[in-house]
Short mmCIF file of C-alpha atoms in Angstrom, two decimals:
data_model
loop_
_atom_site.label_atom_id
_atom_site.label_comp_id
_atom_site.label_asym_id
_atom_site.label_seq_id
_atom_site.Cartn_x
_atom_site.Cartn_y
_atom_site.Cartn_z
CA UNK A 9 -153.17 -27.44 43.23
CA UNK A 10 -151.66 -23.97 43.18
CA UNK A 11 -147.89 -23.87 42.96
CA UNK A 12 -145.69 -22.83 45.86
CA UNK A 13 -144.72 -19.64 43.99
CA UNK A 14 -148.38 -18.62 43.58
CA UNK A 15 -149.09 -19.30 47.25
CA UNK A 16 -146.12 -17.15 48.28
CA UNK A 17 -147.40 -14.28 46.11
CA UNK A 18 -150.85 -14.48 47.74
CA UNK A 19 -149.31 -14.41 51.22
CA UNK A 20 -147.31 -11.31 50.26
CA UNK A 21 -150.45 -9.52 49.04
CA UNK A 22 -152.34 -10.33 52.26
CA UNK A 23 -149.45 -9.00 54.33
CA UNK A 24 -149.43 -5.74 52.31
CA UNK A 25 -153.18 -5.23 52.86
CA UNK A 26 -152.84 -5.79 56.60
CA UNK A 27 -149.96 -3.31 56.77
CA UNK A 28 -151.97 -0.63 54.98
CA UNK A 29 -154.85 -1.03 57.43
CA UNK A 30 -152.52 -0.15 60.33
CA UNK A 31 -151.23 3.11 58.65
CA UNK A 32 -152.78 6.58 59.11
CA UNK A 33 -155.52 7.49 56.68
CA UNK A 34 -153.42 10.04 54.73
CA UNK A 35 -150.69 7.47 54.11
CA UNK A 36 -152.78 4.40 53.59
CA UNK A 37 -153.17 4.94 49.82
CA UNK A 38 -150.73 6.59 47.38
CA UNK A 39 -151.76 9.79 45.63
CA UNK A 40 -153.54 9.43 42.30
CA UNK A 41 -151.18 8.83 39.33
CA UNK A 42 -153.08 11.27 37.11
CA UNK A 43 -151.60 13.69 34.53
CA UNK A 44 -151.33 16.57 36.98
CA UNK A 45 -149.31 14.44 39.33
CA UNK A 46 -146.95 13.31 36.56
CA UNK A 47 -146.52 16.87 35.25
CA UNK A 48 -145.59 18.06 38.71
CA UNK A 49 -142.27 16.24 38.39
CA UNK A 50 -141.05 18.90 35.92
CA UNK A 51 -141.18 22.56 36.87
CA UNK A 52 -142.06 25.36 34.50
CA UNK A 53 -144.99 26.31 32.34
CA UNK A 54 -144.95 25.60 28.61
CA UNK A 55 -147.96 26.43 26.52
CA UNK A 56 -146.46 25.71 23.08
CA UNK A 57 -146.79 22.35 21.35
CA UNK A 58 -144.01 20.24 19.88
CA UNK A 59 -145.16 21.11 16.37
CA UNK A 60 -144.92 24.81 17.17
CA UNK A 61 -141.35 24.32 18.37
CA UNK A 62 -140.48 22.50 15.15
CA UNK A 63 -141.95 25.40 13.19
CA UNK A 64 -139.84 27.77 15.25
CA UNK A 65 -136.63 26.03 14.24
CA UNK A 66 -137.69 25.51 10.65
CA UNK A 67 -138.31 29.22 10.12
CA UNK A 68 -135.08 31.14 10.82
CA UNK A 69 -136.79 34.52 10.67
CA UNK A 70 -138.84 33.69 13.78
CA UNK A 71 -135.56 33.26 15.68
CA UNK A 72 -134.54 36.81 14.88
CA UNK A 73 -132.03 36.14 12.10
CA UNK A 74 -131.89 34.55 8.69
CA UNK A 75 -129.84 31.52 7.75
CA UNK A 76 -126.39 32.67 6.66
CA UNK A 77 -126.11 32.96 2.91
CA UNK A 78 -122.33 32.95 2.85
CA UNK A 79 -120.16 33.87 -0.09
CA UNK A 80 -120.90 31.75 -3.12
CA UNK A 81 -118.43 30.80 -5.78
CA UNK A 82 -119.03 32.59 -9.05
CA UNK A 83 -117.57 31.99 -12.49
CA UNK A 84 -117.37 35.04 -14.70
CA UNK A 85 -115.56 36.31 -17.76
CA UNK A 86 -116.77 39.89 -17.35
CA UNK A 87 -114.00 42.45 -17.47
CA UNK A 88 -115.01 44.10 -14.19
CA UNK A 89 -114.92 40.74 -12.41
CA UNK A 90 -111.74 39.42 -14.00
CA UNK A 91 -109.69 42.61 -13.55
CA UNK A 92 -110.33 43.08 -9.84
CA UNK A 93 -108.57 44.10 -7.70
CA UNK A 94 -106.24 46.55 -9.38
CA UNK A 95 -103.07 47.73 -7.59
CA UNK A 96 -105.05 50.62 -6.09
CA UNK A 97 -107.86 48.32 -4.89
CA UNK A 98 -105.80 45.79 -2.93
CA UNK A 99 -105.92 45.89 0.86
CA UNK A 100 -103.51 48.10 2.77
CA UNK A 101 -100.38 46.26 3.87
CA UNK A 102 -97.36 46.80 6.08
CA UNK A 103 -93.69 46.25 5.31
CA UNK A 104 -93.74 42.61 6.41
CA UNK A 105 -96.63 41.71 4.11
CA UNK A 106 -95.02 43.66 1.29
CA UNK A 107 -91.89 41.56 1.68
CA UNK A 108 -93.96 38.37 1.53
CA UNK A 109 -95.78 39.59 -1.58
CA UNK A 110 -92.49 40.39 -3.29
CA UNK A 111 -91.18 36.90 -2.52
CA UNK A 112 -94.44 35.29 -3.66
CA UNK A 113 -94.51 37.14 -6.98
CA UNK A 114 -90.86 36.28 -7.57
CA UNK A 115 -91.36 32.52 -7.05
CA UNK A 116 -94.56 32.53 -9.14
CA UNK A 117 -92.73 34.20 -12.01
CA UNK A 118 -89.82 31.80 -11.69
CA UNK A 119 -92.18 28.83 -11.52
CA UNK A 120 -93.95 29.85 -14.72
CA UNK A 121 -90.65 30.22 -16.56
CA UNK A 122 -88.81 27.24 -15.05
CA UNK A 123 -91.27 24.70 -13.59
CA UNK A 124 -88.50 22.28 -12.63
CA UNK A 125 -86.72 24.80 -10.42
CA UNK A 126 -89.56 25.94 -8.21
CA UNK A 127 -91.70 23.34 -6.38
CA UNK A 128 -95.34 24.21 -5.89
CA UNK A 129 -95.08 23.43 -2.17
CA UNK A 130 -92.77 26.40 -1.63
CA UNK A 131 -95.12 28.73 -3.53
CA UNK A 132 -98.09 27.63 -1.47
CA UNK A 133 -96.08 27.91 1.76
CA UNK A 134 -95.24 31.55 1.08
CA UNK A 135 -98.83 32.27 0.05
CA UNK A 136 -100.08 30.73 3.31
CA UNK A 137 -98.07 33.27 5.32
CA UNK A 138 -100.18 36.15 4.01
CA UNK A 139 -102.84 37.47 6.39
CA UNK A 140 -106.51 36.89 5.69
CA UNK A 141 -108.08 37.57 3.25
CA UNK A 142 -105.06 36.41 1.28
CA UNK A 143 -106.46 36.79 -2.23
CA UNK A 144 -107.23 40.48 -1.73
CA UNK A 145 -103.52 41.18 -1.26
CA UNK A 146 -102.85 40.08 -4.85
CA UNK A 147 -103.70 42.05 -7.95
CA UNK A 148 -105.85 40.28 -10.49
CA UNK A 149 -102.85 39.56 -12.73
CA UNK A 150 -100.94 37.78 -9.97
CA UNK A 151 -104.06 35.96 -8.83
CA UNK A 152 -104.47 34.54 -12.34
CA UNK A 153 -100.80 33.55 -12.45
CA UNK A 154 -101.02 31.87 -9.05
CA UNK A 155 -104.10 29.86 -10.03
CA UNK A 156 -102.51 28.93 -13.35
CA UNK A 157 -99.29 27.57 -11.89
CA UNK A 158 -101.10 25.74 -9.08
CA UNK A 159 -103.71 24.40 -11.51
CA UNK A 160 -101.16 22.86 -13.88
CA UNK A 161 -98.81 20.73 -11.76
CA UNK A 162 -96.51 18.13 -13.24
CA UNK A 163 -98.71 15.45 -11.71
CA UNK A 164 -102.25 15.80 -10.46
CA UNK A 165 -102.37 14.02 -7.12
CA UNK A 166 -104.20 14.44 -3.83
CA UNK A 167 -101.79 17.03 -2.44
CA UNK A 168 -101.87 19.27 -5.51
CA UNK A 169 -105.67 18.95 -5.66
CA UNK A 170 -106.08 20.02 -2.02
CA UNK A 171 -103.78 22.99 -2.56
CA UNK A 172 -105.74 24.17 -5.58
CA UNK A 173 -109.13 23.76 -3.92
CA UNK A 174 -107.83 25.70 -0.91
CA UNK A 175 -107.02 28.56 -3.29
CA UNK A 176 -110.49 28.28 -4.82
CA UNK A 177 -111.92 28.53 -1.30
CA UNK A 178 -109.91 31.70 -0.68
CA UNK A 179 -111.24 33.16 -3.93
CA UNK A 180 -114.79 32.42 -2.82
CA UNK A 181 -114.32 33.80 0.70
CA UNK A 182 -112.83 37.00 -0.70
CA UNK A 183 -115.89 37.54 -2.89
CA UNK A 184 -113.89 37.20 -6.10
CA UNK A 185 -114.76 35.23 -9.23
CA UNK A 186 -113.10 32.40 -11.12
CA UNK A 187 -112.53 32.36 -14.83
CA UNK A 188 -113.77 29.45 -16.91
CA UNK A 189 -110.26 28.12 -17.46
CA UNK A 190 -109.66 28.16 -13.70
CA UNK A 191 -112.89 26.26 -13.14
CA UNK A 192 -111.75 23.72 -15.73
CA UNK A 193 -108.58 23.24 -13.67
CA UNK A 194 -110.79 22.34 -10.71
CA UNK A 195 -112.76 19.96 -12.90
CA UNK A 196 -109.56 18.27 -14.06
CA UNK A 197 -108.32 17.92 -10.48
CA UNK A 198 -111.59 16.31 -9.40
CA UNK A 199 -111.17 13.60 -12.04
CA UNK A 200 -107.43 13.03 -12.34
CA UNK A 201 -106.02 13.10 -8.81
CA UNK A 202 -106.21 9.29 -8.66
CA UNK A 203 -104.59 6.72 -10.91
CA UNK A 204 -107.84 4.87 -11.65
CA UNK A 205 -111.03 6.80 -12.23
CA UNK A 206 -114.16 5.52 -10.48
CA UNK A 207 -117.79 6.61 -10.27
CA UNK A 208 -116.84 8.82 -7.32
CA UNK A 209 -114.61 11.03 -9.48
CA UNK A 210 -117.21 10.99 -12.24
CA UNK A 211 -119.93 12.19 -9.85
CA UNK A 212 -117.63 14.95 -8.57
CA UNK A 213 -117.03 16.15 -12.13
CA UNK A 214 -120.75 16.21 -12.88
CA UNK A 215 -121.46 18.21 -9.72
CA UNK A 216 -118.83 20.79 -10.67
CA UNK A 217 -120.24 20.98 -14.18
CA UNK A 218 -123.70 21.57 -12.73
CA UNK A 219 -122.39 24.35 -10.48
CA UNK A 220 -120.63 25.92 -13.43
CA UNK A 221 -123.58 25.96 -15.82
CA UNK A 222 -126.68 26.13 -13.63
CA UNK A 223 -125.48 28.09 -10.63
CA UNK A 224 -122.83 30.30 -12.20
CA UNK A 225 -124.49 30.52 -15.61
CA UNK A 226 -121.25 29.87 -17.53
CA UNK A 227 -121.53 27.31 -20.32
CA UNK A 228 -118.80 24.72 -20.64
CA UNK A 229 -116.32 24.97 -23.48
CA UNK A 230 -114.38 22.36 -25.42
CA UNK A 231 -111.98 21.77 -22.51
CA UNK A 232 -114.88 21.18 -20.12
CA UNK A 233 -116.52 18.59 -22.34
CA UNK A 234 -113.26 16.83 -23.07
CA UNK A 235 -112.69 16.36 -19.33
CA UNK A 236 -116.25 15.10 -18.84
CA UNK A 237 -116.06 12.70 -21.77
CA UNK A 238 -112.70 11.39 -20.64
CA UNK A 239 -113.78 10.72 -17.05
CA UNK A 240 -117.05 9.07 -18.12
CA UNK A 241 -115.18 6.73 -20.48
CA UNK A 242 -112.49 5.85 -17.95
CA UNK A 243 -115.11 5.22 -15.27
CA UNK A 244 -116.78 2.71 -17.59
CA UNK A 245 -120.01 4.69 -17.94
CA UNK A 246 -120.21 4.49 -21.72
CA UNK A 247 -123.84 5.59 -21.77
CA UNK A 248 -122.91 8.86 -20.09
CA UNK A 249 -119.93 9.27 -22.42
CA UNK A 250 -122.26 8.88 -25.39
CA UNK A 251 -124.64 11.49 -23.94
CA UNK A 252 -121.76 13.94 -23.45
CA UNK A 253 -120.61 13.30 -27.02
CA UNK A 254 -124.10 14.06 -28.35
CA UNK A 255 -124.34 17.18 -26.19
CA UNK A 256 -121.09 18.42 -27.72
CA UNK A 257 -122.53 17.89 -31.18
CA UNK A 258 -125.79 19.58 -30.18
CA UNK A 259 -123.93 22.66 -28.93
CA UNK A 260 -121.74 22.76 -32.00
CA UNK A 261 -118.49 22.44 -30.05
CA UNK A 262 -115.67 21.81 -32.49
CA UNK A 263 -113.46 18.81 -31.86
CA UNK A 264 -109.76 19.40 -31.25
CA UNK A 265 -106.88 16.96 -30.83
CA UNK A 266 -107.83 16.23 -27.21
CA UNK A 267 -111.32 15.13 -28.21
CA UNK A 268 -110.07 12.94 -31.03
CA UNK A 269 -107.51 11.20 -28.81
CA UNK A 270 -110.11 10.74 -26.07
CA UNK A 271 -112.44 9.21 -28.65
CA UNK A 272 -109.75 6.73 -29.72
CA UNK A 273 -109.20 5.83 -26.08
CA UNK A 274 -112.96 5.48 -25.58
CA UNK A 275 -113.29 2.83 -28.27
CA UNK A 276 -110.25 1.07 -26.85
CA UNK A 277 -111.98 0.82 -23.49
CA UNK A 278 -115.02 -0.59 -25.26
CA UNK A 279 -112.79 -3.20 -26.96
CA UNK A 280 -113.97 -1.96 -30.35
CA UNK A 281 -110.99 -2.10 -32.69
CA UNK A 282 -113.01 -0.92 -35.68
CA UNK A 283 -114.15 2.05 -33.60
CA UNK A 284 -110.50 2.84 -32.89
CA UNK A 285 -109.74 2.84 -36.59
CA UNK A 286 -112.79 4.99 -37.36
CA UNK A 287 -111.86 7.53 -34.67
CA UNK A 288 -108.28 7.69 -35.94
CA UNK A 289 -109.47 8.13 -39.52
CA UNK A 290 -111.79 10.93 -38.41
CA UNK A 291 -108.88 12.64 -36.67
CA UNK A 292 -106.80 12.50 -39.82
CA UNK A 293 -109.62 13.70 -42.08
CA UNK A 294 -110.44 16.59 -39.75
CA UNK A 295 -107.03 18.12 -40.37
CA UNK A 296 -105.67 17.58 -36.86
CA UNK A 297 -101.95 17.00 -36.52
CA UNK A 298 -101.16 13.34 -35.85
CA UNK A 299 -98.19 12.76 -33.56
CA UNK A 300 -96.69 10.00 -31.43
CA UNK A 301 -99.27 10.57 -28.68
CA UNK A 302 -102.14 9.76 -31.06
CA UNK A 303 -100.41 6.66 -32.41
CA UNK A 304 -99.58 5.49 -28.88
CA UNK A 305 -103.28 5.74 -28.08
CA UNK A 306 -104.05 3.60 -31.12
CA UNK A 307 -101.46 1.00 -30.07
CA UNK A 308 -102.85 0.94 -26.53
CA UNK A 309 -106.39 0.37 -27.80
CA UNK A 310 -105.38 -2.35 -30.26
CA UNK A 311 -103.41 -4.20 -27.58
CA UNK A 312 -106.39 -3.97 -25.24
CA UNK A 313 -108.55 -5.48 -27.99
CA UNK A 314 -106.10 -8.35 -28.45
CA UNK A 315 -104.96 -7.29 -31.92
CA UNK A 316 -101.23 -7.59 -31.31
CA UNK A 317 -100.40 -7.91 -35.00
CA UNK A 318 -102.15 -4.63 -35.85
CA UNK A 319 -100.41 -2.87 -32.96
CA UNK A 320 -97.08 -4.32 -34.09
CA UNK A 321 -97.67 -3.03 -37.61
CA UNK A 322 -98.29 0.50 -36.30
CA UNK A 323 -95.15 0.27 -34.18
CA UNK A 324 -93.01 -0.92 -37.10
CA UNK A 325 -94.14 2.02 -39.23
CA UNK A 326 -93.29 4.39 -36.40
CA UNK A 327 -89.87 2.77 -36.04
CA UNK A 328 -89.18 3.27 -39.73
CA UNK A 329 -89.77 6.96 -39.26
CA UNK A 330 -87.07 7.02 -36.60
CA UNK A 331 -84.44 6.22 -39.21
CA UNK A 332 -85.18 9.56 -40.87
CA UNK A 333 -84.33 11.49 -37.71
CA UNK A 334 -80.69 11.81 -36.74
CA UNK A 335 -81.18 12.89 -33.15
CA UNK A 336 -84.51 13.36 -31.38
CA UNK A 337 -84.33 15.74 -28.41
CA UNK A 338 -85.45 14.35 -25.08
CA UNK A 339 -88.86 15.68 -24.10
CA UNK A 340 -89.66 16.84 -20.62
CA UNK A 341 -92.77 18.24 -18.98
CA UNK A 342 -92.42 21.76 -20.38
CA UNK A 343 -91.43 20.48 -23.81
CA UNK A 344 -94.58 18.36 -24.00
CA UNK A 345 -96.76 21.36 -23.14
CA UNK A 346 -95.07 23.49 -25.79
CA UNK A 347 -95.36 20.73 -28.40
CA UNK A 348 -99.07 20.34 -27.68
CA UNK A 349 -99.68 24.06 -28.17
CA UNK A 350 -97.68 24.02 -31.41
CA UNK A 351 -99.68 21.06 -32.72
CA UNK A 352 -102.97 22.81 -32.00
CA UNK A 353 -101.66 25.93 -33.72
CA UNK A 354 -100.63 23.83 -36.74
CA UNK A 355 -104.13 22.33 -36.86
CA UNK A 356 -105.79 25.76 -36.85
CA UNK A 357 -103.51 26.95 -39.64
CA UNK A 358 -104.09 23.84 -41.75
CA UNK A 359 -107.88 24.20 -41.42
CA UNK A 360 -107.71 27.82 -42.55
CA UNK A 361 -105.17 27.03 -45.28
CA UNK A 362 -105.63 23.38 -46.36
CA UNK A 363 -102.76 23.62 -48.82
CA UNK A 364 -100.35 23.88 -45.86
CA UNK A 365 -101.63 20.80 -44.04
CA UNK A 366 -99.31 18.32 -45.76
CA UNK A 367 -96.27 20.52 -45.20
CA UNK A 368 -97.03 21.03 -41.50
CA UNK A 369 -97.73 17.34 -40.92
CA UNK A 370 -94.45 16.47 -42.62
CA UNK A 371 -92.56 18.41 -39.96
CA UNK A 372 -93.75 16.04 -37.24
CA UNK A 373 -91.73 12.95 -36.35
CA UNK A 374 -94.02 9.95 -35.90
CA UNK A 375 -91.51 7.84 -34.00
CA UNK A 376 -91.70 5.56 -30.96
CA UNK A 377 -91.01 7.11 -27.58
CA UNK A 378 -90.73 5.84 -24.02
CA UNK A 379 -94.50 5.55 -23.66
CA UNK A 380 -94.69 3.41 -26.82
CA UNK A 381 -92.30 0.89 -25.33
CA UNK A 382 -94.01 1.09 -21.96
CA UNK A 383 -97.26 0.00 -23.63
CA UNK A 384 -95.61 -2.85 -25.52
CA UNK A 385 -93.48 -4.14 -22.64
CA UNK A 386 -96.42 -3.90 -20.26
CA UNK A 387 -98.64 -5.97 -22.57
CA UNK A 388 -96.13 -8.65 -23.54
CA UNK A 389 -94.62 -8.99 -20.06
CA UNK A 390 -97.69 -8.94 -17.83
CA UNK A 391 -100.54 -10.16 -20.00
CA UNK A 392 -98.80 -12.56 -22.39
CA UNK A 393 -95.60 -13.45 -20.54
CA UNK A 394 -93.64 -13.38 -23.80
CA UNK A 395 -90.11 -12.72 -22.55
CA UNK A 396 -88.35 -12.99 -25.97
CA UNK A 397 -90.65 -10.28 -27.33
CA UNK A 398 -89.97 -8.11 -24.30
CA UNK A 399 -86.22 -8.55 -24.79
CA UNK A 400 -86.63 -7.50 -28.44
CA UNK A 401 -88.32 -4.24 -27.46
CA UNK A 402 -85.67 -3.52 -24.83
CA UNK A 403 -82.91 -4.03 -27.41
CA UNK A 404 -84.68 -1.69 -29.83
CA UNK A 405 -85.03 0.92 -27.09
CA UNK A 406 -81.29 0.77 -26.58
CA UNK A 407 -80.63 0.95 -30.32
CA UNK A 408 -82.85 4.02 -30.69
CA UNK A 409 -81.15 5.61 -27.64
CA UNK A 410 -84.36 5.88 -25.64
CA UNK A 411 -83.38 5.98 -21.94
CA UNK A 412 -84.94 3.30 -19.79
CA UNK A 413 -87.39 4.36 -17.11
CA UNK A 414 -88.48 2.95 -13.77
CA UNK A 415 -91.89 2.12 -15.24
CA UNK A 416 -90.24 -0.35 -17.63
CA UNK A 417 -88.66 -2.15 -14.68
CA UNK A 418 -92.03 -2.17 -12.93
CA UNK A 419 -93.59 -4.02 -15.88
CA UNK A 420 -90.71 -6.50 -15.94
CA UNK A 421 -91.01 -7.25 -12.23
CA UNK A 422 -94.73 -7.80 -12.57
CA UNK A 423 -93.96 -10.20 -15.41
CA UNK A 424 -91.61 -12.23 -13.20
CA UNK A 425 -94.26 -12.38 -10.49
CA UNK A 426 -97.01 -13.42 -12.92
CA UNK A 427 -95.09 -15.96 -15.01
CA UNK A 428 -92.06 -17.07 -12.98
CA UNK A 429 -91.48 -19.39 -10.08
CA UNK A 430 -91.65 -22.82 -11.74
CA UNK A 431 -89.17 -25.07 -13.52
CA UNK A 432 -88.69 -24.38 -17.21
CA UNK A 433 -90.07 -20.85 -17.12
CA UNK A 434 -88.35 -18.19 -19.20
CA UNK A 435 -88.84 -15.86 -16.23
CA UNK A 436 -86.11 -17.54 -14.18
CA UNK A 437 -84.27 -16.54 -11.03
CA UNK A 438 -81.07 -15.86 -12.97
CA UNK A 439 -82.82 -13.44 -15.34
CA UNK A 440 -84.53 -11.75 -12.41
CA UNK A 441 -81.17 -11.16 -10.77
CA UNK A 442 -79.97 -9.57 -14.00
CA UNK A 443 -82.98 -7.25 -14.10
CA UNK A 444 -82.44 -6.20 -10.48
CA UNK A 445 -78.75 -5.53 -11.14
CA UNK A 446 -79.70 -3.34 -14.11
CA UNK A 447 -82.23 -1.53 -11.92
CA UNK A 448 -79.62 -0.78 -9.25
CA UNK A 449 -77.18 0.41 -11.90
CA UNK A 450 -79.76 2.66 -13.57
CA UNK A 451 -80.58 4.26 -10.24
CA UNK A 452 -76.96 4.72 -9.21
CA UNK A 453 -76.07 6.35 -12.53
CA UNK A 454 -79.18 8.52 -12.79
CA UNK A 455 -80.23 8.98 -9.17
CA UNK A 456 -82.13 12.24 -9.71
CA UNK A 457 -84.07 11.08 -12.76
CA UNK A 458 -84.66 7.49 -11.70
CA UNK A 459 -86.90 7.18 -8.66
CA UNK A 460 -87.49 3.94 -6.79
CA UNK A 461 -90.92 4.39 -5.28
CA UNK A 462 -92.95 2.05 -3.10
CA UNK A 463 -94.62 0.12 -5.93
CA UNK A 464 -91.30 -0.67 -7.57
CA UNK A 465 -90.03 -2.00 -4.24
CA UNK A 466 -93.20 -4.01 -3.56
CA UNK A 467 -93.23 -5.73 -6.95
CA UNK A 468 -89.50 -6.42 -6.73
CA UNK A 469 -90.05 -8.16 -3.40
CA UNK A 470 -93.00 -10.11 -4.77
CA UNK A 471 -91.00 -11.23 -7.80
CA UNK A 472 -88.05 -12.36 -5.67
CA UNK A 473 -90.36 -14.23 -3.30
CA UNK A 474 -91.97 -16.00 -6.25
CA UNK A 475 -88.79 -16.86 -8.17
CA UNK A 476 -86.12 -17.14 -5.49
CA UNK A 477 -85.49 -17.83 -1.80
CA UNK A 478 -86.21 -16.00 1.44
CA UNK A 479 -82.50 -15.22 1.80
CA UNK A 480 -82.55 -13.43 -1.55
CA UNK A 481 -85.72 -11.64 -0.46
CA UNK A 482 -84.01 -10.23 2.63
CA UNK A 483 -80.99 -9.24 0.55
CA UNK A 484 -83.19 -7.49 -2.03
CA UNK A 485 -85.03 -5.55 0.65
CA UNK A 486 -81.74 -4.35 2.15
CA UNK A 487 -80.45 -3.21 -1.24
CA UNK A 488 -83.73 -1.48 -2.05
CA UNK A 489 -83.86 0.30 1.30
CA UNK A 490 -80.47 1.85 0.55
CA UNK A 491 -81.76 3.37 -2.68
CA UNK A 492 -85.49 3.94 -2.41
CA UNK A 493 -87.09 7.40 -2.64
CA UNK A 494 -89.64 6.90 0.11
CA UNK A 495 -90.40 9.40 2.85
CA UNK A 496 -89.23 8.38 6.34
CA UNK A 497 -92.77 8.39 7.73
CA UNK A 498 -93.74 5.75 5.14
CA UNK A 499 -90.84 3.41 5.87
CA UNK A 500 -92.72 1.50 8.63
CA UNK A 501 -95.34 0.69 6.00
CA UNK A 502 -92.64 -0.74 3.73
CA UNK A 503 -91.27 -2.87 6.56
CA UNK A 504 -94.78 -4.19 7.22
CA UNK A 505 -95.21 -5.05 3.54
CA UNK A 506 -91.85 -6.83 3.57
CA UNK A 507 -92.91 -8.95 6.56
CA UNK A 508 -96.20 -9.85 4.87
CA UNK A 509 -94.37 -11.00 1.75
CA UNK A 510 -91.73 -12.87 3.75
CA UNK A 511 -94.29 -14.77 5.83
CA UNK A 512 -96.68 -15.47 2.92
CA UNK A 513 -99.32 -13.01 4.08
CA UNK A 514 -99.18 -10.84 0.97
CA UNK A 515 -102.24 -10.45 -1.27
CA UNK A 516 -104.44 -12.43 1.07
CA UNK A 517 -107.61 -11.89 3.01
CA UNK A 518 -107.55 -11.22 6.75
CA UNK A 519 -107.86 -14.98 7.35
CA UNK A 520 -105.28 -15.87 4.70
CA UNK A 521 -107.63 -17.68 2.32
CA UNK A 522 -109.01 -16.14 -0.84
CA UNK A 523 -111.43 -18.98 -1.50
CA UNK A 524 -112.90 -19.06 1.99
CA UNK A 525 -116.58 -18.20 2.05
CA UNK A 526 -117.42 -15.18 4.20
CA UNK A 527 -118.68 -16.16 7.60
CA UNK A 528 -122.14 -15.20 8.74
CA UNK A 529 -122.71 -13.20 11.86
CA UNK A 530 -124.54 -16.17 13.38
CA UNK A 531 -121.40 -18.30 12.92
CA UNK A 532 -119.25 -15.93 14.98
CA UNK A 533 -119.29 -16.65 18.72
CA UNK A 534 -120.93 -13.95 20.79
CA UNK A 535 -122.96 -12.47 17.90
#
């Protein structure tokens, strides 16, 4: 028996047929649904096919113009390229622009002489007030000075990188060329603007290297390869680092102190203590000047390899050398740059005159510095949790008159968070309160040279939460907020971090459980 639904459909069809029979002949049947009828819905004649239209867009010359081949960035050391424009070849300017240029040249000159007195932001702000094209208002000498000072900031971060690449863009748009050293600045920015190097920074460096050698036709020098080797090693791509090392040997690029120190660091990352010793021995035998920086790199690698006794032995020998020096001047950013240049000059002299090598090396003081103690405190506080050893190093810092730094406090606070918070721990609440009191005192006495940034605040709050009470946590946050060096627009972020720590939401997943298996889409309602 047919269903009721089928019977209703048949009745509807019969009714439609009867209705059509009562209509006029021209309306009884719809017009044919052929191609002509369907095409009539869209007006206009079009004889071309889709493929022909694709060809039209693929070939720019058929559209009446070629694809823009805008200004490309070129790297050149040719005299005609480097020394352009001369004072007579710069663009014509009015009195207002001349005033800006005078101010810009003055701050660039001051910044090169006294880097601490002239922030790079002010230099870039004045430069940005010049009319387009900005670079053509500067002579080639001042362009080189501008790129040099902006390419060698005290710290390579995102802001300084963006400023420098904006200048590189202006050079390109003005049709000017970069020198190889200026391109190396860009390469260094692409790899060192972040604290931890990843494959992203490594890929950026390789792309810049490719543009430099293949597109611009300028071969990389020792600085270029040192940057590439360093970023490959820090990114963990040891195969690439080995290839770069072999390419350096193939091209006959002579190793300098930067390469030797990078090689020591490379073997440290590979946890190869014998490789560290071999690289250090090669540095010594090559005639390079060995200083505290090289020995700090050795200590860092040995600690990473778990050879604390060997690192301690190196440190003790450095400390013995300190007794021979009555007063070691405090090094700053400019002093470090000058010392590095002097060391490289000493190395060149000793290689040309080997009889002078021993005398020049004897003038260097192989003594522990702040970075030495930062490495030791960081290892024994965070990794091993050995508070007596940490206290020993802090006492020796004080004895050797090495001023304490915020990074030392950061390592201590991480140690309290990692190893405190339970009965019988050396990292107790009382000792934490003493560390925080010393931190406040150090900041109050040296406010300009002792910055309390966001990470110092965050780890202080985490340590107090772990080792003390919520009341102490609130008190610590209030005291920190009175002293921190954090921009006002970032303060809401700090308050949010404080609330997460206070309510046990810190260092957790969005659902508050690290060990919870990720849910599948099918387990989520509505998906």
